[in-house]
Amino acid sequence: MVISARVHYACVAMLELAIQHDDGAPVAIREITDRHGIPGPFLVQILRSLRALGWVQSIRGSQGGYRLSVDPTTITLLDIAEAIGSQEAGCRTEGKGTPIATMLQEQWDDAADASRSILGQATLSGLVERTQQGDASMFYI
Amino acid sequence: MVISARVHYACVAMLELAIQHDDGAPVAIREITDRHGIPGPFLVQILRSLRALGWVQSIRGSQGGYRLSVDPTTITLLDIAEAIGSQEAGCRTEGKGTPIATMLQEQWDDAADASRSILGQATLSGLVERTQQGDASMFYI
DNA sequence: AGATACTTGACTAAAGAGATCATATTTATA
DNA sequence: TATAAATATGATCTCTTTAGTCAAGTATCT
């Protein structure tokens, strides 16, 4: 479960789109890159991947941008990390199937599963709710 | 928590030394590389790091080899992974401290902590016991 | 003396991460 | 119908890390 910049940016983008999911207007790349300091052309690449997954929809031309095309309650950070991140989440042992290697592999798998379990519970909609509550609480301090 | 080949090999080596910890005789590199198919010079590199940490002791000359120089009940896979693996376990966000980025970072940290928690419970002695029980059970089938 | 085994430092090849660029193409709107 | 605002696409590039290699040296047992 390696969280690369690519994965992180993909999650940021999905969350931004989830926040504005109810608005009809699409969100321009510029809006996201400006807000988060993400290199523009890099985010373009990432959004292409997200579109290929069918998770976002692009609208070309003036006033164009991106829109979430899935239900934000069904997508988790785990989904994004596994789809965008490098394949092979675990560690390839490959050597020989010695008892030690086998048992170690189980430990690596257990550790990876523990991470996955956390990220698999974090839905886009859940996180959006959290950020908005977090924002609101700032006014009460 | 990236488990590279380097970390995996380091754990294999530490476990091999832990198994033969009670014997007086040191373990030769060849013994470990032959058993696990690890590239010899690579394991040498790794053992150097382990020695620098004070976890193993080397005996030069004929009949030489390596010996564990710490109590195997006190070292966990987490210790090895963090010492041998690349520094910076988590994900550096760096961008801007937007609410979304901050909250995402918390999720990455939570996920990493979950992994660390698993690996932090796996002591060398505990794992040695497990492998030996695993081996023993093969005779009962 | 000779075989065995560790020591040390430098070096290399391949892969992945993180972009960056130039050149289309599409569409709203003035 | 221009034109500006956006996305589309494919190629390319640099840097770092990972994994592994090599050569020459030193210590110790028998």
PDB file of N, CA, C and O in Angstrom, chain B residues 28-78:
ATOM      1  N   ALA B  28      27.302 -18.854   8.831  1.00  0.00           N
ATOM      2  CA  ALA B  28      27.971 -18.269   7.661  1.00  0.00           C
ATOM      3  C   ALA B  28      26.946 -17.713   6.683  1.00  0.00           C
ATOM      4  O   ALA B  28      25.820 -18.201   6.598  1.00  0.00           O
ATOM      5  N   ILE B  29      27.360 -16.666   5.977  1.00  0.00           N
ATOM      6  CA  ILE B  29      26.488 -16.062   4.979  1.00  0.00           C
ATOM      7  C   ILE B  29      26.004 -17.099   3.971  1.00  0.00           C
ATOM      8  O   ILE B  29      24.832 -17.134   3.607  1.00  0.00           O
ATOM      9  N   ARG B  30      26.953 -17.925   3.537  1.00  0.00           N
ATOM     10  CA  ARG B  30      26.623 -18.957   2.551  1.00  0.00           C
ATOM     11  C   ARG B  30      25.433 -19.816   2.973  1.00  0.00           C
ATOM     12  O   ARG B  30      24.578 -20.177   2.159  1.00  0.00           O
ATOM     13  N   GLU B  31      25.403 -20.113   4.255  1.00  0.00           N
ATOM     14  CA  GLU B  31      24.323 -20.961   4.762  1.00  0.00           C
ATOM     15  C   GLU B  31      22.963 -20.309   4.506  1.00  0.00           C
ATOM     16  O   GLU B  31      22.005 -20.966   4.115  1.00  0.00           O
ATOM     17  N   ILE B  32      22.916 -19.011   4.734  1.00  0.00           N
ATOM     18  CA  ILE B  32      21.649 -18.291   4.565  1.00  0.00           C
ATOM     19  C   ILE B  32      21.299 -18.103   3.091  1.00  0.00           C
ATOM     20  O   ILE B  32      20.169 -18.337   2.671  1.00  0.00           O
ATOM     21  N   THR B  33      22.307 -17.708   2.309  1.00  0.00           N
ATOM     22  CA  THR B  33      22.025 -17.461   0.892  1.00  0.00           C
ATOM     23  C   THR B  33      21.643 -18.756   0.177  1.00  0.00           C
ATOM     24  O   THR B  33      20.753 -18.763  -0.671  1.00  0.00           O
ATOM     25  N   ASP B  34      22.315 -19.841   0.513  1.00  0.00           N
ATOM     26  CA  ASP B  34      21.981 -21.118  -0.121  1.00  0.00           C
ATOM     27  C   ASP B  34      20.552 -21.531   0.202  1.00  0.00           C
ATOM     28  O   ASP B  34      19.798 -21.946  -0.664  1.00  0.00           O
ATOM     29  N   ARG B  35      20.194 -21.377   1.449  1.00  0.00           N
ATOM     30  CA  ARG B  35      18.873 -21.833   1.875  1.00  0.00           C
ATOM     31  C   ARG B  35      17.754 -20.989   1.265  1.00  0.00           C
ATOM     32  O   ARG B  35      16.682 -21.497   0.990  1.00  0.00           O
ATOM     33  N   HIS B  36      18.008 -19.701   1.065  1.00  0.00           N
ATOM     34  CA  HIS B  36      16.910 -18.830   0.637  1.00  0.00           C
ATOM     35  C   HIS B  36      17.054 -18.245  -0.760  1.00  0.00           C
ATOM     36  O   HIS B  36      16.205 -17.475  -1.188  1.00  0.00           O
ATOM     37  N   GLY B  37      18.119 -18.604  -1.428  1.00  0.00           N
ATOM     38  CA  GLY B  37      18.282 -18.066  -2.782  1.00  0.00           C
ATOM     39  C   GLY B  37      18.482 -16.563  -2.802  1.00  0.00           C
ATOM     40  O   GLY B  37      17.970 -15.866  -3.679  1.00  0.00           O
ATOM     41  N   ILE B  38      19.186 -16.049  -1.817  1.00  0.00           N
ATOM     42  CA  ILE B  38      19.466 -14.608  -1.769  1.00  0.00           C
ATOM     43  C   ILE B  38      20.836 -14.354  -2.390  1.00  0.00           C
ATOM     44  O   ILE B  38      21.778 -15.093  -2.107  1.00  0.00           O
ATOM     45  N   PRO B  39      20.993 -13.346  -3.248  1.00  0.00           N
ATOM     46  CA  PRO B  39      22.294 -13.001  -3.825  1.00  0.00           C
ATOM     47  C   PRO B  39      23.299 -12.701  -2.718  1.00  0.00           C
ATOM     48  O   PRO B  39      23.066 -11.803  -1.892  1.00  0.00           O
ATOM     49  N   GLY B  40      24.399 -13.414  -2.713  1.00  0.00           N
ATOM     50  CA  GLY B  40      25.380 -13.294  -1.646  1.00  0.00           C
ATOM     51  C   GLY B  40      25.845 -11.891  -1.327  1.00  0.00           C
ATOM     52  O   GLY B  40      25.703 -11.431  -0.192  1.00  0.00           O
ATOM     53  N   PRO B  41      26.417 -11.181  -2.310  1.00  0.00           N
ATOM     54  CA  PRO B  41      26.951  -9.849  -2.013  1.00  0.00           C
ATOM     55  C   PRO B  41      25.880  -8.878  -1.510  1.00  0.00           C
ATOM     56  O   PRO B  41      26.180  -7.939  -0.782  1.00  0.00           O
ATOM     57  N   PHE B  42      24.655  -9.149  -1.914  1.00  0.00           N
ATOM     58  CA  PHE B  42      23.567  -8.285  -1.468  1.00  0.00           C
ATOM     59  C   PHE B  42      23.319  -8.506   0.024  1.00  0.00           C
ATOM     60  O   PHE B  42      23.155  -7.549   0.796  1.00  0.00           O
ATOM     61  N   LEU B  43      23.337  -9.754   0.430  1.00  0.00           N
ATOM     62  CA  LEU B  43      23.123 -10.048   1.844  1.00  0.00           C
ATOM     63  C   LEU B  43      24.272  -9.502   2.695  1.00  0.00           C
ATOM     64  O   LEU B  43      24.061  -9.062   3.826  1.00  0.00           O
ATOM     65  N   VAL B  44      25.456  -9.500   2.123  1.00  0.00           N
ATOM     66  CA  VAL B  44      26.602  -8.928   2.837  1.00  0.00           C
ATOM     67  C   VAL B  44      26.308  -7.471   3.184  1.00  0.00           C
ATOM     68  O   VAL B  44      26.496  -7.031   4.315  1.00  0.00           O
ATOM     69  N   GLN B  45      25.849  -6.743   2.182  1.00  0.00           N
ATOM     70  CA  GLN B  45      25.474  -5.329   2.376  1.00  0.00           C
ATOM     71  C   GLN B  45      24.500  -5.173   3.530  1.00  0.00           C
ATOM     72  O   GLN B  45      24.631  -4.303   4.388  1.00  0.00           O
ATOM     73  N   ILE B  46      23.494  -6.026   3.506  1.00  0.00           N
ATOM     74  CA  ILE B  46      22.422  -5.930   4.495  1.00  0.00           C
ATOM     75  C   ILE B  46      22.946  -6.261   5.889  1.00  0.00           C
ATOM     76  O   ILE B  46      22.618  -5.583   6.867  1.00  0.00           O
ATOM     77  N   LEU B  47      23.795  -7.277   5.961  1.00  0.00           N
ATOM     78  CA  LEU B  47      24.350  -7.657   7.264  1.00  0.00           C
ATOM     79  C   LEU B  47      25.236  -6.550   7.832  1.00  0.00           C
ATOM     80  O   LEU B  47      25.330  -6.367   9.046  1.00  0.00           O
ATOM     81  N   ARG B  48      25.859  -5.821   6.928  1.00  0.00           N
ATOM     82  CA  ARG B  48      26.650  -4.676   7.395  1.00  0.00           C
ATOM     83  C   ARG B  48      25.763  -3.679   8.114  1.00  0.00           C
ATOM     84  O   ARG B  48      26.124  -3.137   9.168  1.00  0.00           O
ATOM     85  N   SER B  49      24.600  -3.427   7.530  1.00  0.00           N
ATOM     86  CA  SER B  49      23.671  -2.493   8.164  1.00  0.00           C
ATOM     87  C   SER B  49      23.208  -3.022   9.509  1.00  0.00           C
ATOM     88  O   SER B  49      23.115  -2.274  10.494  1.00  0.00           O
ATOM     89  N   LEU B  50      22.936  -4.312   9.542  1.00  0.00           N
ATOM     90  CA  LEU B  50      22.449  -4.906  10.795  1.00  0.00           C
ATOM     91  C   LEU B  50      23.525  -4.862  11.876  1.00  0.00           C
ATOM     92  O   LEU B  50      23.230  -4.683  13.055  1.00  0.00           O
ATOM     93  N   ARG B  51      24.762  -4.987  11.425  1.00  0.00           N
ATOM     94  CA  ARG B  51      25.843  -4.919  12.397  1.00  0.00           C
ATOM     95  C   ARG B  51      25.995  -3.491  12.910  1.00  0.00           C
ATOM     96  O   ARG B  51      26.217  -3.252  14.099  1.00  0.00           O
ATOM     97  N   ALA B  52      25.854  -2.531  11.987  1.00  0.00           N
ATOM     98  CA  ALA B  52      25.956  -1.126  12.381  1.00  0.00           C
ATOM     99  C   ALA B  52      24.888  -0.777  13.420  1.00  0.00           C
ATOM    100  O   ALA B  52      25.088   0.101  14.256  1.00  0.00           O
ATOM    101  N   LEU B  53      23.765  -1.476  13.347  1.00  0.00           N
ATOM    102  CA  LEU B  53      22.687  -1.244  14.309  1.00  0.00           C
ATOM    103  C   LEU B  53      22.977  -1.925  15.643  1.00  0.00           C
ATOM    104  O   LEU B  53      22.253  -1.725  16.622  1.00  0.00           O
ATOM    105  N   GLY B  54      23.998  -2.756  15.658  1.00  0.00           N
ATOM    106  CA  GLY B  54      24.322  -3.477  16.879  1.00  0.00           C
ATOM    107  C   GLY B  54      23.468  -4.713  17.095  1.00  0.00           C
ATOM    108  O   GLY B  54      23.426  -5.264  18.188  1.00  0.00           O
ATOM    109  N   TRP B  55      22.784  -5.139  16.062  1.00  0.00           N
ATOM    110  CA  TRP B  55      21.875  -6.275  16.212  1.00  0.00           C
ATOM    111  C   TRP B  55      22.549  -7.603  15.928  1.00  0.00           C
ATOM    112  O   TRP B  55      22.078  -8.639  16.351  1.00  0.00           O
ATOM    113  N   VAL B  56      23.609  -7.555  15.126  1.00  0.00           N
ATOM    114  CA  VAL B  56      24.352  -8.792  14.883  1.00  0.00           C
ATOM    115  C   VAL B  56      25.833  -8.518  15.109  1.00  0.00           C
ATOM    116  O   VAL B  56      26.284  -7.362  15.115  1.00  0.00           O
ATOM    117  N   GLN B  57      26.549  -9.612  15.271  1.00  0.00           N
ATOM    118  CA  GLN B  57      27.979  -9.535  15.556  1.00  0.00           C
ATOM    119  C   GLN B  57      28.650 -10.421  14.517  1.00  0.00           C
ATOM    120  O   GLN B  57      28.122 -11.481  14.178  1.00  0.00           O
ATOM    121  N   SER B  58      29.792  -9.985  13.999  1.00  0.00           N
ATOM    122  CA  SER B  58      30.459 -10.813  12.987  1.00  0.00           C
ATOM    123  C   SER B  58      31.730 -11.430  13.558  1.00  0.00           C
ATOM    124  O   SER B  58      32.414 -10.810  14.374  1.00  0.00           O
ATOM    125  N   ILE B  59      31.994 -12.648  13.130  1.00  0.00           N
ATOM    126  CA  ILE B  59      33.232 -13.319  13.516  1.00  0.00           C
ATOM    127  C   ILE B  59      33.987 -13.629  12.234  1.00  0.00           C
ATOM    128  O   ILE B  59      33.476 -14.334  11.364  1.00  0.00           O
ATOM    129  N   ARG B  60      35.161 -13.061  12.095  1.00  0.00           N
ATOM    130  CA  ARG B  60      35.927 -13.217  10.855  1.00  0.00           C
ATOM    131  C   ARG B  60      36.734 -14.505  10.853  1.00  0.00           C
ATOM    132  O   ARG B  60      36.833 -15.191  11.875  1.00  0.00           O
ATOM    133  N   GLY B  61      37.285 -14.789   9.701  1.00  0.00           N
ATOM    134  CA  GLY B  61      38.159 -15.949   9.583  1.00  0.00           C
ATOM    135  C   GLY B  61      37.410 -17.239   9.361  1.00  0.00           C
ATOM    136  O   GLY B  61      36.176 -17.277   9.310  1.00  0.00           O
ATOM    137  N   SER B  62      38.194 -18.267   9.227  1.00  0.00           N
ATOM    138  CA  SER B  62      37.621 -19.591   9.017  1.00  0.00           C
ATOM    139  C   SER B  62      36.686 -19.935  10.178  1.00  0.00           C
ATOM    140  O   SER B  62      36.946 -19.570  11.318  1.00  0.00           O
ATOM    141  N   GLN B  63      35.641 -20.628   9.866  1.00  0.00           N
ATOM    142  CA  GLN B  63      34.602 -20.963  10.866  1.00  0.00           C
ATOM    143  C   GLN B  63      33.901 -19.711  11.389  1.00  0.00           C
ATOM    144  O   GLN B  63      33.255 -19.758  12.430  1.00  0.00           O
ATOM    145  N   GLY B  64      34.080 -18.609  10.677  1.00  0.00           N
ATOM    146  CA  GLY B  64      33.439 -17.371  11.111  1.00  0.00           C
ATOM    147  C   GLY B  64      31.990 -17.303  10.672  1.00  0.00           C
ATOM    148  O   GLY B  64      31.436 -18.294  10.185  1.00  0.00           O
ATOM    149  N   GLY B  65      31.411 -16.139  10.825  1.00  0.00           N
ATOM    150  CA  GLY B  65      30.015 -15.976  10.444  1.00  0.00           C
ATOM    151  C   GLY B  65      29.358 -14.882  11.265  1.00  0.00           C
ATOM    152  O   GLY B  65      30.035 -13.953  11.720  1.00  0.00           O
ATOM    153  N   TYR B  66      28.062 -14.969  11.426  1.00  0.00           N
ATOM    154  CA  TYR B  66      27.332 -13.945  12.166  1.00  0.00           C
ATOM    155  C   TYR B  66      26.559 -14.564  13.316  1.00  0.00           C
ATOM    156  O   TYR B  66      26.140 -15.715  13.265  1.00  0.00           O
ATOM    157  N   ARG B  67      26.380 -13.756  14.343  1.00  0.00           N
ATOM    158  CA  ARG B  67      25.615 -14.167  15.491  1.00  0.00           C
ATOM    159  C   ARG B  67      24.703 -13.031  15.905  1.00  0.00           C
ATOM    160  O   ARG B  67      25.069 -11.872  15.799  1.00  0.00           O
ATOM    161  N   LEU B  68      23.527 -13.365  16.369  1.00  0.00           N
ATOM    162  CA  LEU B  68      22.615 -12.359  16.889  1.00  0.00           C
ATOM    163  C   LEU B  68      23.221 -11.789  18.162  1.00  0.00           C
ATOM    164  O   LEU B  68      23.706 -12.537  19.002  1.00  0.00           O
ATOM    165  N   SER B  69      23.207 -10.471  18.297  1.00  0.00           N
ATOM    166  CA  SER B  69      23.775  -9.911  19.523  1.00  0.00           C
ATOM    167  C   SER B  69      22.725  -9.170  20.339  1.00  0.00           C
ATOM    168  O   SER B  69      23.050  -8.322  21.160  1.00  0.00           O
ATOM    169  N   VAL B  70      21.463  -9.462  20.063  1.00  0.00           N
ATOM    170  CA  VAL B  70      20.384  -8.883  20.876  1.00  0.00           C
ATOM    171  C   VAL B  70      19.405  -9.987  21.246  1.00  0.00           C
ATOM    172  O   VAL B  70      19.394 -11.059  20.653  1.00  0.00           O
ATOM    173  N   ASP B  71      18.593  -9.674  22.222  1.00  0.00           N
ATOM    174  CA  ASP B  71      17.567 -10.607  22.671  1.00  0.00           C
ATOM    175  C   ASP B  71      16.454 -10.667  21.621  1.00  0.00           C
ATOM    176  O   ASP B  71      15.822  -9.648  21.339  1.00  0.00           O
ATOM    177  N   PRO B  72      16.205 -11.838  21.042  1.00  0.00           N
ATOM    178  CA  PRO B  72      15.195 -11.943  19.975  1.00  0.00           C
ATOM    179  C   PRO B  72      13.767 -11.657  20.448  1.00  0.00           C
ATOM    180  O   PRO B  72      12.885 -11.500  19.607  1.00  0.00           O
ATOM    181  N   THR B  73      13.561 -11.547  21.735  1.00  0.00           N
ATOM    182  CA  THR B  73      12.208 -11.188  22.183  1.00  0.00           C
ATOM    183  C   THR B  73      11.974  -9.680  22.085  1.00  0.00           C
ATOM    184  O   THR B  73      10.845  -9.221  22.198  1.00  0.00           O
ATOM    185  N   THR B  74      13.060  -8.936  21.863  1.00  0.00           N
ATOM    186  CA  THR B  74      12.908  -7.476  21.883  1.00  0.00           C
ATOM    187  C   THR B  74      12.883  -6.845  20.496  1.00  0.00           C
ATOM    188  O   THR B  74      12.622  -5.646  20.376  1.00  0.00           O
ATOM    189  N   ILE B  75      13.177  -7.636  19.469  1.00  0.00           N
ATOM    190  CA  ILE B  75      13.204  -7.076  18.117  1.00  0.00           C
ATOM    191  C   ILE B  75      11.985  -7.550  17.326  1.00  0.00           C
ATOM    192  O   ILE B  75      11.682  -8.742  17.289  1.00  0.00           O
ATOM    193  N   THR B  76      11.315  -6.594  16.700  1.00  0.00           N
ATOM    194  CA  THR B  76      10.136  -6.936  15.893  1.00  0.00           C
ATOM    195  C   THR B  76      10.403  -6.674  14.415  1.00  0.00           C
ATOM    196  O   THR B  76      11.362  -5.988  14.055  1.00  0.00           O
ATOM    197  N   LEU B  77       9.536  -7.197  13.578  1.00  0.00           N
ATOM    198  CA  LEU B  77       9.645  -6.932  12.143  1.00  0.00           C
ATOM    199  C   LEU B  77       9.556  -5.430  11.879  1.00  0.00           C
ATOM    200  O   LEU B  77      10.189  -4.922  10.953  1.00  0.00           O
ATOM    201  N   LEU B  78       8.782  -4.747  12.696  1.00  0.00           N
ATOM    202  CA  LEU B  78       8.671  -3.301  12.534  1.00  0.00           C
ATOM    203  C   LEU B  78      10.017  -2.630  12.741  1.00  0.00           C
ATOM    204  O   LEU B  78      10.414  -1.746  11.970  1.00  0.00           O
TER     205      LEU B  78
END
